[in-house]
Amino acid sequence: MDLVKGGRLFPMTRHWPAHTTVLVVEDDAATAKIIQVRLEMEGLRVLVATNGMDALEIFQREAVDLVATDLMMPAMNGFRLVQEVRDLPPPKGRVPILLLSSNHSEQDMVRCLAAGADDYMAKPISVQVMVERLWRLYERSHRAG
Amino acid sequence: MAGLILVGAVMQYRQDRRNRYRIARYQAWETRLSDFLFRKGYEHGDFGPVAWADRWLFRDFLARYQSSIAGEESELLRGLYLDIGLHASLPRRLRDRDPRVRAQAAKEIGAFRLDEPSEHVAPLAAERPWRWKPGLRLEGYLDRVLPLLDDPVPYVAHTAALTLTQSRNLRYAAPVVAWVMREELYQRERLLRVLEGFGPGLLPWMKDNLESPDQNPGPWILFALLAGSHRHRESQPRLLWLLDIPNVDLRASVLKALIILADPAIYPRVLAFATSPAWEIRTQVARALGVLGGPSAVPDLMPLMADPVFEVRRNAAQSLVDLGHAGVSALTWLAEDPKADRFARDMARERLEWADERGHL
């Protein structure tokens, strides 16, 4: 099924299971809101945190299926957050993580992936592409069991 | 005294009122923007009216998204910016006496990509301004930013350079490279970040357009550093050619780039510079040998451990640590050898301690 929005087409090839939860960690409230609205359109439950510390607290408390986190944040940055999540026992420690960064350097990309992130997107990001990548990560993690 | 306190209180009150108003507007617009981008806004066809008095506030609101949102949403944000019609005042604002206004104008041109063609529509603002000129063309804005490269305020010139590079239009490469070359030497590596905005396409342009490195090696140093930061393997033949130019700074920069490109096939070319009389070159060679040669570079790194210059010894020792078992064994042997060069032995001990503290051993 496709959702047509006044001539704009959102292909709905994704079939998210009910109650799939995404944790969005972004210190810029304006960007977080845009991402949240788009993900909610997909039928996802979206939790928003503005820094790594809050995100970790939410992550431990709630059942989160996917994480999309910014890299540069106050209190605890994206690298630390990824490491802290990966240190948790499975299944929580294996939740797919998408890192978003405004730094485009190759070193940062390698650092992100080496820290345990599953994918990386350089800002500015297309929210449409981000949704697609989250879907791929979700699909892959569930196929792997 | 009481008067001063009163004035301060009034200023604080006005500031608070402005902030409250801004926050209220932003909150209202955020909801409308989400609807506009993804929900019913599309079905209705527009964002809704923006009061003429709020147009500057609305510009700042939109600009917040430009660094994080791309793709189709970014195009829609650009359309909203054009709808409020503020771009009509850009030519005047680029010449404003206040440097903050000039810099902001340059930033807007870059953020909203105002040199790209777009269908021009009348503003949404409820009251049309008298200075609104329908049919204003968008082309030519970047040409108007160009004079700001000579602005007496460094921040304005820097913003103008960023705007020009973000356009990725190589028509502006020559003036921006010239601007970087006019800056102090110590600033140039920082300004590389600006040139990186042009993307790797700048490197072939530089290859074709820069003066001979014999006459003017400065821009070729930028070329080498950019080739490294973009990891541009296609530039390696030109980098090797530049190694033949007898200029210490140029050779050192080329070696830095070759370290990043990490092609083992060029190891013999780099090794030839291990005995260079210039310590700046030997310092880079000490790093390069480890990266390019792997464990087989240990015998070539050992003589550099006894170099009279501290930086060369430190880089050689660091390379050995980074090589893992083979390099650490060599360092340990050196640290315990009473007949070894005193400086080499001290450096070996220092690096081994350093690596041990960080759990690298």
XYZ file of C-alpha atoms in Angstrom:
506
model
C 0.000 0.000 0.000
C 1.191 3.487 -0.772
C 0.332 6.644 1.074
C -0.205 9.491 -1.339
C 0.203 12.935 0.213
C -0.954 15.589 -2.183
C 1.123 14.224 -5.008
C 3.910 13.025 -2.743
C 4.381 9.315 -2.556
C 5.588 7.468 0.529
C 6.095 3.861 -0.574
C 4.860 1.591 2.188
C 6.878 -1.510 1.412
C 7.725 -1.856 5.080
C 5.499 -3.800 7.420
C 6.596 -2.906 10.917
C 5.218 -5.225 13.586
C 2.857 -3.530 16.050
C 4.543 -1.748 18.990
C 7.938 -1.557 17.291
C 9.785 1.093 19.281
C 12.529 3.418 18.064
C 14.658 5.472 20.420
C 15.726 8.742 18.755
C 18.646 10.449 20.501
C 19.157 13.964 19.173
C 20.100 17.121 21.065
C 18.525 19.410 18.474
C 14.842 19.424 19.390
C 13.783 20.715 15.961
C 15.461 17.844 14.098
C 14.234 15.300 16.657
C 10.666 16.475 16.138
C 10.872 16.097 12.342
C 12.304 12.596 12.699
C 9.718 11.664 15.317
C 6.781 12.759 13.170
C 8.071 10.845 10.145
C 8.682 7.671 12.141
C 5.262 7.904 13.782
C 3.777 8.029 10.292
C 5.296 4.582 9.802
C 3.259 3.387 12.773
C 6.283 3.193 15.050
C 6.357 4.107 18.703
C 9.016 6.815 19.080
C 10.875 7.727 22.261
C 13.052 10.843 22.187
C 16.096 11.648 24.350
C 18.271 14.744 24.104
C 21.536 13.199 25.339
C 23.228 9.846 25.827
C 22.619 9.688 29.586
C 18.852 10.079 29.225
C 18.890 7.714 26.271
C 20.632 4.985 28.262
C 18.120 5.365 31.068
C 15.191 5.077 28.649
C 16.878 2.205 26.850
C 17.231 0.189 30.051
C 13.671 0.945 31.161
C 11.755 0.434 27.905
C 11.624 -2.297 25.283
C 13.473 -0.622 22.402
C 13.824 -2.317 18.991
C 15.977 0.264 17.197
C 18.179 3.216 18.134
C 18.970 6.246 15.959
C 21.480 8.452 17.716
C 23.353 11.639 17.030
C 27.118 11.561 17.555
C 27.890 14.903 19.167
C 25.736 15.429 22.238
C 26.179 16.858 25.714
C 26.584 14.658 28.817
C 27.281 11.454 26.863
C 28.140 11.331 23.168
C 27.040 8.784 20.585
C 30.234 6.723 20.791
C 29.855 6.239 24.531
C 26.180 5.441 24.178
C 26.931 2.737 21.588
C 29.619 1.250 23.817
C 27.336 1.275 26.875
C 24.534 -0.414 24.908
C 26.880 -3.034 23.506
C 28.125 -3.814 27.018
C 24.601 -4.846 28.038
C 23.712 -8.548 27.876
C 21.619 -9.704 24.887
C 18.986 -9.189 23.637
C 19.275 -5.492 24.718
C 22.958 -5.360 23.868
C 22.243 -6.427 20.282
C 19.661 -3.808 19.379
C 20.517 -2.279 15.946
C 21.985 1.216 16.185
C 22.107 3.865 13.450
C 24.552 6.717 14.113
C 23.982 10.186 12.699
C 26.867 12.603 12.497
C 27.609 16.002 11.043
C 31.266 15.049 10.811
C 31.931 13.496 7.405
C 35.438 12.177 7.985
C 36.261 8.591 7.115
C 37.987 8.158 10.476
C 34.755 9.010 12.279
C 32.819 6.588 10.150
C 35.287 3.812 10.967
C 35.236 4.781 14.654
C 31.440 4.617 14.728
C 31.303 1.179 13.176
C 34.183 -0.086 15.304
C 32.341 1.089 18.432
C 29.528 -1.286 17.514
C 27.100 0.830 15.496
C 25.345 -1.065 12.705
C 25.118 1.803 10.254
C 26.173 5.404 9.831
C 24.601 8.435 8.167
C 26.277 11.792 7.624
C 24.227 14.941 8.252
C 22.390 16.555 6.599
C 20.226 13.464 6.346
C 17.214 12.665 4.241
C 14.532 11.457 6.652
C 13.195 9.159 3.921
C 16.571 7.459 3.551
C 16.886 7.202 7.303
C 13.549 5.384 7.585
C 14.648 2.968 4.863
C 17.942 2.268 6.628
C 16.199 1.674 9.941
C 13.917 -0.794 8.211
C 16.868 -2.645 6.699
C 18.561 -2.826 10.104
C 15.365 -4.081 11.719
C 14.803 -6.678 9.033
C 18.401 -7.916 9.205
C 18.431 -8.207 12.989
C 15.176 -10.154 12.997
C 16.296 -12.433 10.218
C 19.449 -13.164 12.191
C 17.231 -13.974 15.179
C 21.851 54.266 40.679
C 18.126 53.593 40.904
C 17.795 54.807 37.308
C 20.404 52.323 36.114
C 18.654 49.487 37.918
C 15.360 50.530 36.333
C 16.894 50.644 32.834
C 18.422 47.202 33.395
C 15.108 45.802 34.582
C 13.286 47.209 31.574
C 15.901 45.740 29.199
C 15.667 42.375 30.917
C 11.864 42.463 30.734
C 11.928 43.243 27.005
C 14.465 40.498 26.381
C 12.337 37.971 28.277
C 9.251 39.036 26.377
C 11.048 38.618 23.047
C 12.281 35.162 24.070
C 8.831 34.063 25.181
C 7.378 35.273 21.910
C 10.079 33.482 19.898
C 9.527 30.209 21.761
C 5.758 30.452 21.248
C 6.175 31.096 17.512
C 8.712 28.263 17.113
C 6.409 25.810 18.884
C 3.476 26.750 16.672
C 5.601 26.554 13.505
C 7.159 23.204 14.481
C 3.731 21.572 14.481
C 2.787 23.258 11.217
C 6.098 22.287 9.638
C 5.682 18.598 10.518
C 2.204 18.707 9.023
C 3.513 20.526 5.964
C 6.320 18.047 5.358
C 4.534 14.812 6.097
C 0.823 15.164 6.724
C -2.142 17.231 5.769
C -0.088 20.265 4.798
C 0.539 18.548 1.515
C -3.092 17.910 0.938
C -3.869 21.562 1.667
C -0.962 22.640 -0.445
C 0.868 25.098 1.800
C 2.344 25.900 5.167
C -0.124 28.609 6.017
C 0.380 32.330 6.521
C 3.377 33.836 8.258
C 2.870 37.355 9.620
C 5.072 39.890 7.853
C 6.429 41.054 11.231
C 7.605 37.479 11.924
C 9.495 36.984 8.675
C 13.011 37.295 10.209
C 12.060 34.997 13.027
C 10.729 32.532 10.470
C 14.000 32.666 8.544
C 15.941 31.760 11.724
C 13.451 28.983 12.390
C 13.971 27.466 8.938
C 17.751 27.866 9.063
C 17.882 25.577 12.120
C 17.001 22.604 9.923
C 19.381 23.229 7.064
C 22.422 21.602 8.681
C 20.580 18.411 9.603
C 17.846 17.811 7.025
C 18.545 16.960 3.380
C 16.682 15.470 0.458
C 13.101 16.244 -0.381
C 12.415 17.863 3.004
C 15.314 20.242 2.477
C 13.831 21.272 -0.869
C 10.526 22.003 0.824
C 12.270 24.096 3.495
C 14.020 26.041 0.750
C 10.668 26.640 -0.896
C 9.293 28.039 2.366
C 12.270 30.380 2.679
C 11.730 31.657 -0.862
C 8.041 32.089 -0.101
C 8.694 34.660 2.631
C 10.568 36.741 0.102
C 13.532 37.698 2.301
C 15.993 36.789 -0.432
C 14.936 39.956 -2.222
C 16.800 41.975 0.421
C 20.007 39.902 0.175
C 21.889 42.203 -2.228
C 21.356 45.096 0.198
C 22.179 43.002 3.263
C 25.422 41.768 1.696
C 26.561 45.427 1.670
C 25.231 46.300 5.134
C 27.488 48.223 7.539
C 26.922 45.641 10.281
C 29.265 42.643 9.739
C 26.754 40.310 11.422
C 24.162 41.198 8.790
C 26.672 40.638 5.953
C 27.719 37.273 7.370
C 24.102 36.201 7.903
C 23.242 37.140 4.318
C 26.167 35.063 2.988
C 25.124 32.164 5.198
C 21.542 32.288 3.903
C 22.705 32.119 0.305
C 24.687 28.961 1.120
C 22.132 27.318 3.425
C 19.175 27.797 1.073
C 21.217 27.235 -2.111
C 20.056 30.490 -3.623
C 22.033 30.170 -6.809
C 20.094 27.141 -7.892
C 17.159 27.858 -10.180
C 13.728 27.697 -8.609
C 10.210 28.533 -9.560
C 9.592 31.895 -7.997
C 6.351 32.474 -6.160
C 4.827 35.389 -4.284
C 5.355 35.491 -0.489
C 2.955 33.852 1.921
C 3.163 36.769 4.307
C -0.259 38.154 5.025
C 0.800 41.728 4.224
C 2.869 42.062 1.069
C 5.813 44.386 1.603
C 6.078 47.420 -0.614
C 9.619 46.490 -1.532
C 8.619 43.054 -2.788
C 9.702 42.670 -6.417
C 7.987 39.817 -8.214
C 10.012 37.890 -10.708
C 13.375 38.431 -9.011
C 15.876 35.988 -10.487
C 17.793 33.692 -8.165
C 20.917 33.389 -10.297
C 23.945 35.527 -9.499
C 23.766 35.503 -5.696
C 27.095 33.723 -5.347
C 28.762 36.370 -7.505
C 27.568 38.928 -4.977
C 29.162 36.934 -2.136
C 32.543 36.992 -3.881
C 33.569 40.533 -2.744
C 33.068 39.472 0.876
C 36.252 37.389 0.594
C 38.035 40.745 0.970
C 35.890 41.803 3.923
C 37.927 43.428 6.717
C 36.114 41.285 9.304
C 37.651 37.763 9.222
C 34.406 36.084 10.308
C 32.548 37.566 7.342
C 35.254 36.491 4.871
C 35.264 33.001 6.376
C 31.473 32.717 6.074
C 31.644 33.932 2.465
C 34.305 31.320 1.655
C 32.170 28.588 3.226
C 29.167 29.666 1.174
C 31.175 29.587 -2.033
C 32.703 26.175 -1.342
C 29.404 24.620 -0.258
C 28.037 25.509 -3.689
C 30.599 22.999 -5.083
C 30.844 25.321 -8.058
C 34.474 25.207 -9.221
C 34.020 28.598 -10.870
C 34.758 29.961 -7.371
C 37.753 27.693 -6.699
C 40.362 30.235 -7.842
C 39.224 33.123 -5.581
C 38.735 30.837 -2.557
C 42.157 29.198 -2.976
C 43.672 32.688 -3.355
C 41.889 33.758 -0.159
C 43.314 30.775 1.735
C 46.805 31.589 0.419
C 46.491 35.164 1.705
C 45.943 33.850 5.240
C 48.791 33.189 7.657
C 50.607 29.879 7.209
C 49.447 28.534 10.600
C 45.811 29.145 9.607
C 45.968 27.218 6.352
C 45.482 23.719 7.717
C 42.388 24.972 9.569
C 41.109 26.527 6.359
C 41.438 23.185 4.609
C 38.057 22.400 6.159
C 36.661 25.239 4.035
C 38.246 23.947 0.828
C 36.981 20.441 1.555
C 33.513 21.855 0.909
C 34.228 21.798 -2.829
C 34.552 18.012 -2.592
C 37.204 15.840 -4.292
C 36.420 17.563 -7.603
C 38.705 20.393 -6.483
C 41.801 18.186 -6.804
C 41.692 17.679 -10.607
C 40.916 21.396 -10.915
C 44.014 22.251 -8.864
C 46.115 19.857 -10.930
C 45.065 21.639 -14.110
C 45.077 25.223 -12.883
C 47.781 25.771 -10.260
C 51.090 27.356 -11.176
C 54.159 25.149 -11.367
C 55.268 23.961 -7.885
C 58.799 25.175 -8.673
C 57.494 28.737 -8.887
C 54.775 28.614 -6.238
C 54.770 25.539 -3.976
C 52.245 26.980 -1.438
C 49.011 25.932 -3.183
C 50.483 22.506 -3.875
C 50.852 22.020 -0.122
C 47.089 22.530 0.080
C 46.692 20.072 -2.804
C 48.658 17.434 -0.929
C 46.773 17.953 2.330
C 43.428 17.877 0.537
C 44.378 14.691 -1.319
C 45.002 13.182 2.114
C 41.804 14.424 3.731
C 39.697 13.197 0.780
C 41.721 9.945 0.557
C 41.892 10.665 -3.143
C 43.854 7.726 -4.579
C 43.700 9.175 -8.093
C 46.004 11.965 -6.889
C 48.790 9.600 -5.840
C 50.787 9.835 -9.117
C 50.784 13.640 -8.814
C 51.824 13.387 -5.145
C 54.778 11.184 -6.097
C 55.712 13.696 -8.782
C 55.598 16.465 -6.152
C 58.062 14.514 -3.985
C 60.725 15.426 -6.561
C 60.258 19.159 -5.919
C 63.026 20.269 -3.560
C 60.834 22.075 -1.038
C 60.808 20.881 2.569
C 57.255 21.948 3.493
C 55.852 20.533 0.268
C 57.615 17.187 0.697
C 56.485 16.926 4.322
C 52.862 17.611 3.301
C 53.054 15.088 0.457
C 54.369 12.471 2.870
C 51.453 13.205 5.228
C 49.037 12.535 2.374
C 50.870 9.356 1.327
C 50.613 8.050 4.899
C 46.824 8.405 4.668
C 46.652 6.773 1.224
C 48.781 3.906 2.640
C 49.904 2.283 -0.607
C 52.675 -0.273 0.275
C 54.004 -0.120 -3.316
C 55.555 3.312 -2.703
C 57.621 2.166 0.303
C 61.011 2.393 -1.518
C 60.227 5.981 -2.665
C 59.504 7.020 0.922
C 62.477 5.154 2.374
C 64.802 7.238 0.183
C 63.880 10.273 2.326
C 64.850 8.617 5.624
C 68.266 10.261 5.367
C 66.957 13.667 4.304
C 68.800 16.570 5.960
C 65.411 18.162 6.830
C 64.006 16.893 10.153
C 60.457 17.785 9.065
C 60.738 15.224 6.274
C 62.371 12.550 8.466
C 59.556 13.035 11.015
C 56.961 12.127 8.388
C 59.100 9.284 7.035
C 59.226 7.796 10.540
C 55.416 7.546 10.533
C 55.121 6.545 6.885
C 57.497 3.576 7.083
C 55.416 1.897 9.782
C 52.141 2.442 7.926
C 53.413 1.428 4.485
C 55.868 -1.326 5.392
C 54.215 -3.212 8.251
C 56.459 -5.462 10.392
C 59.090 -5.594 7.628
C 59.758 -1.870 8.266
C 61.319 -2.574 11.693
C 64.968 -2.635 10.423
C 64.423 0.700 8.616
C 62.804 2.305 11.667
C 65.594 1.356 14.086
C 68.162 3.915 12.747
C 65.499 6.643 13.096
C 65.264 5.808 16.823
C 68.720 7.346 17.176
C 67.882 10.490 15.201
C 69.170 13.722 16.772
C 65.665 15.272 16.563
C 63.130 14.314 19.260
C 60.073 14.364 16.928
C 61.700 11.872 14.563
C 62.583 9.494 17.413
C 59.087 9.792 18.897
C 57.389 9.043 15.558
C 59.691 6.096 14.907
C 58.935 4.703 18.383
C 55.199 5.248 17.897
C 55.358 3.439 14.557
C 57.058 0.507 16.259
C 54.391 0.378 18.996
C 51.657 0.485 16.332
C 53.256 -2.466 14.517
C 52.384 -4.763 17.404
C 54.509 -7.727 18.458
C 57.412 -7.210 16.001
C 57.754 -3.510 16.809
C 57.313 -3.919 20.565
C 59.965 -6.684 20.630
C 62.387 -4.347 18.853
C 61.618 -1.547 21.310
C 62.050 -3.875 24.295
C 65.400 -5.056 22.971
C 66.477 -1.428 22.464
C 65.284 -0.398 25.939
C 67.347 -3.151 27.565
C 70.476 -2.879 25.432
C 73.173 -1.013 27.402
C 75.174 -0.455 24.204
C 72.309 1.208 22.345
C 72.237 4.934 21.671
C 71.218 6.714 24.926
C 68.476 8.801 23.250
C 67.114 5.776 21.388
C 67.037 3.754 24.633
C 65.238 6.534 26.545
C 62.666 6.948 23.806
C 62.073 3.176 23.637
C 61.474 3.062 27.426
C 59.187 6.084 27.312
C 56.992 4.662 24.505
C 56.822 1.220 26.102
C 55.622 2.806 29.359
C 53.141 4.896 27.394
C 51.787 1.837 25.606
C 51.662 -0.181 28.839
C 49.637 2.530 30.628
C 47.071 2.441 27.826
C 46.854 -1.333 27.720
C 48.440 -1.594 24.252
C 50.985 -4.211 25.335
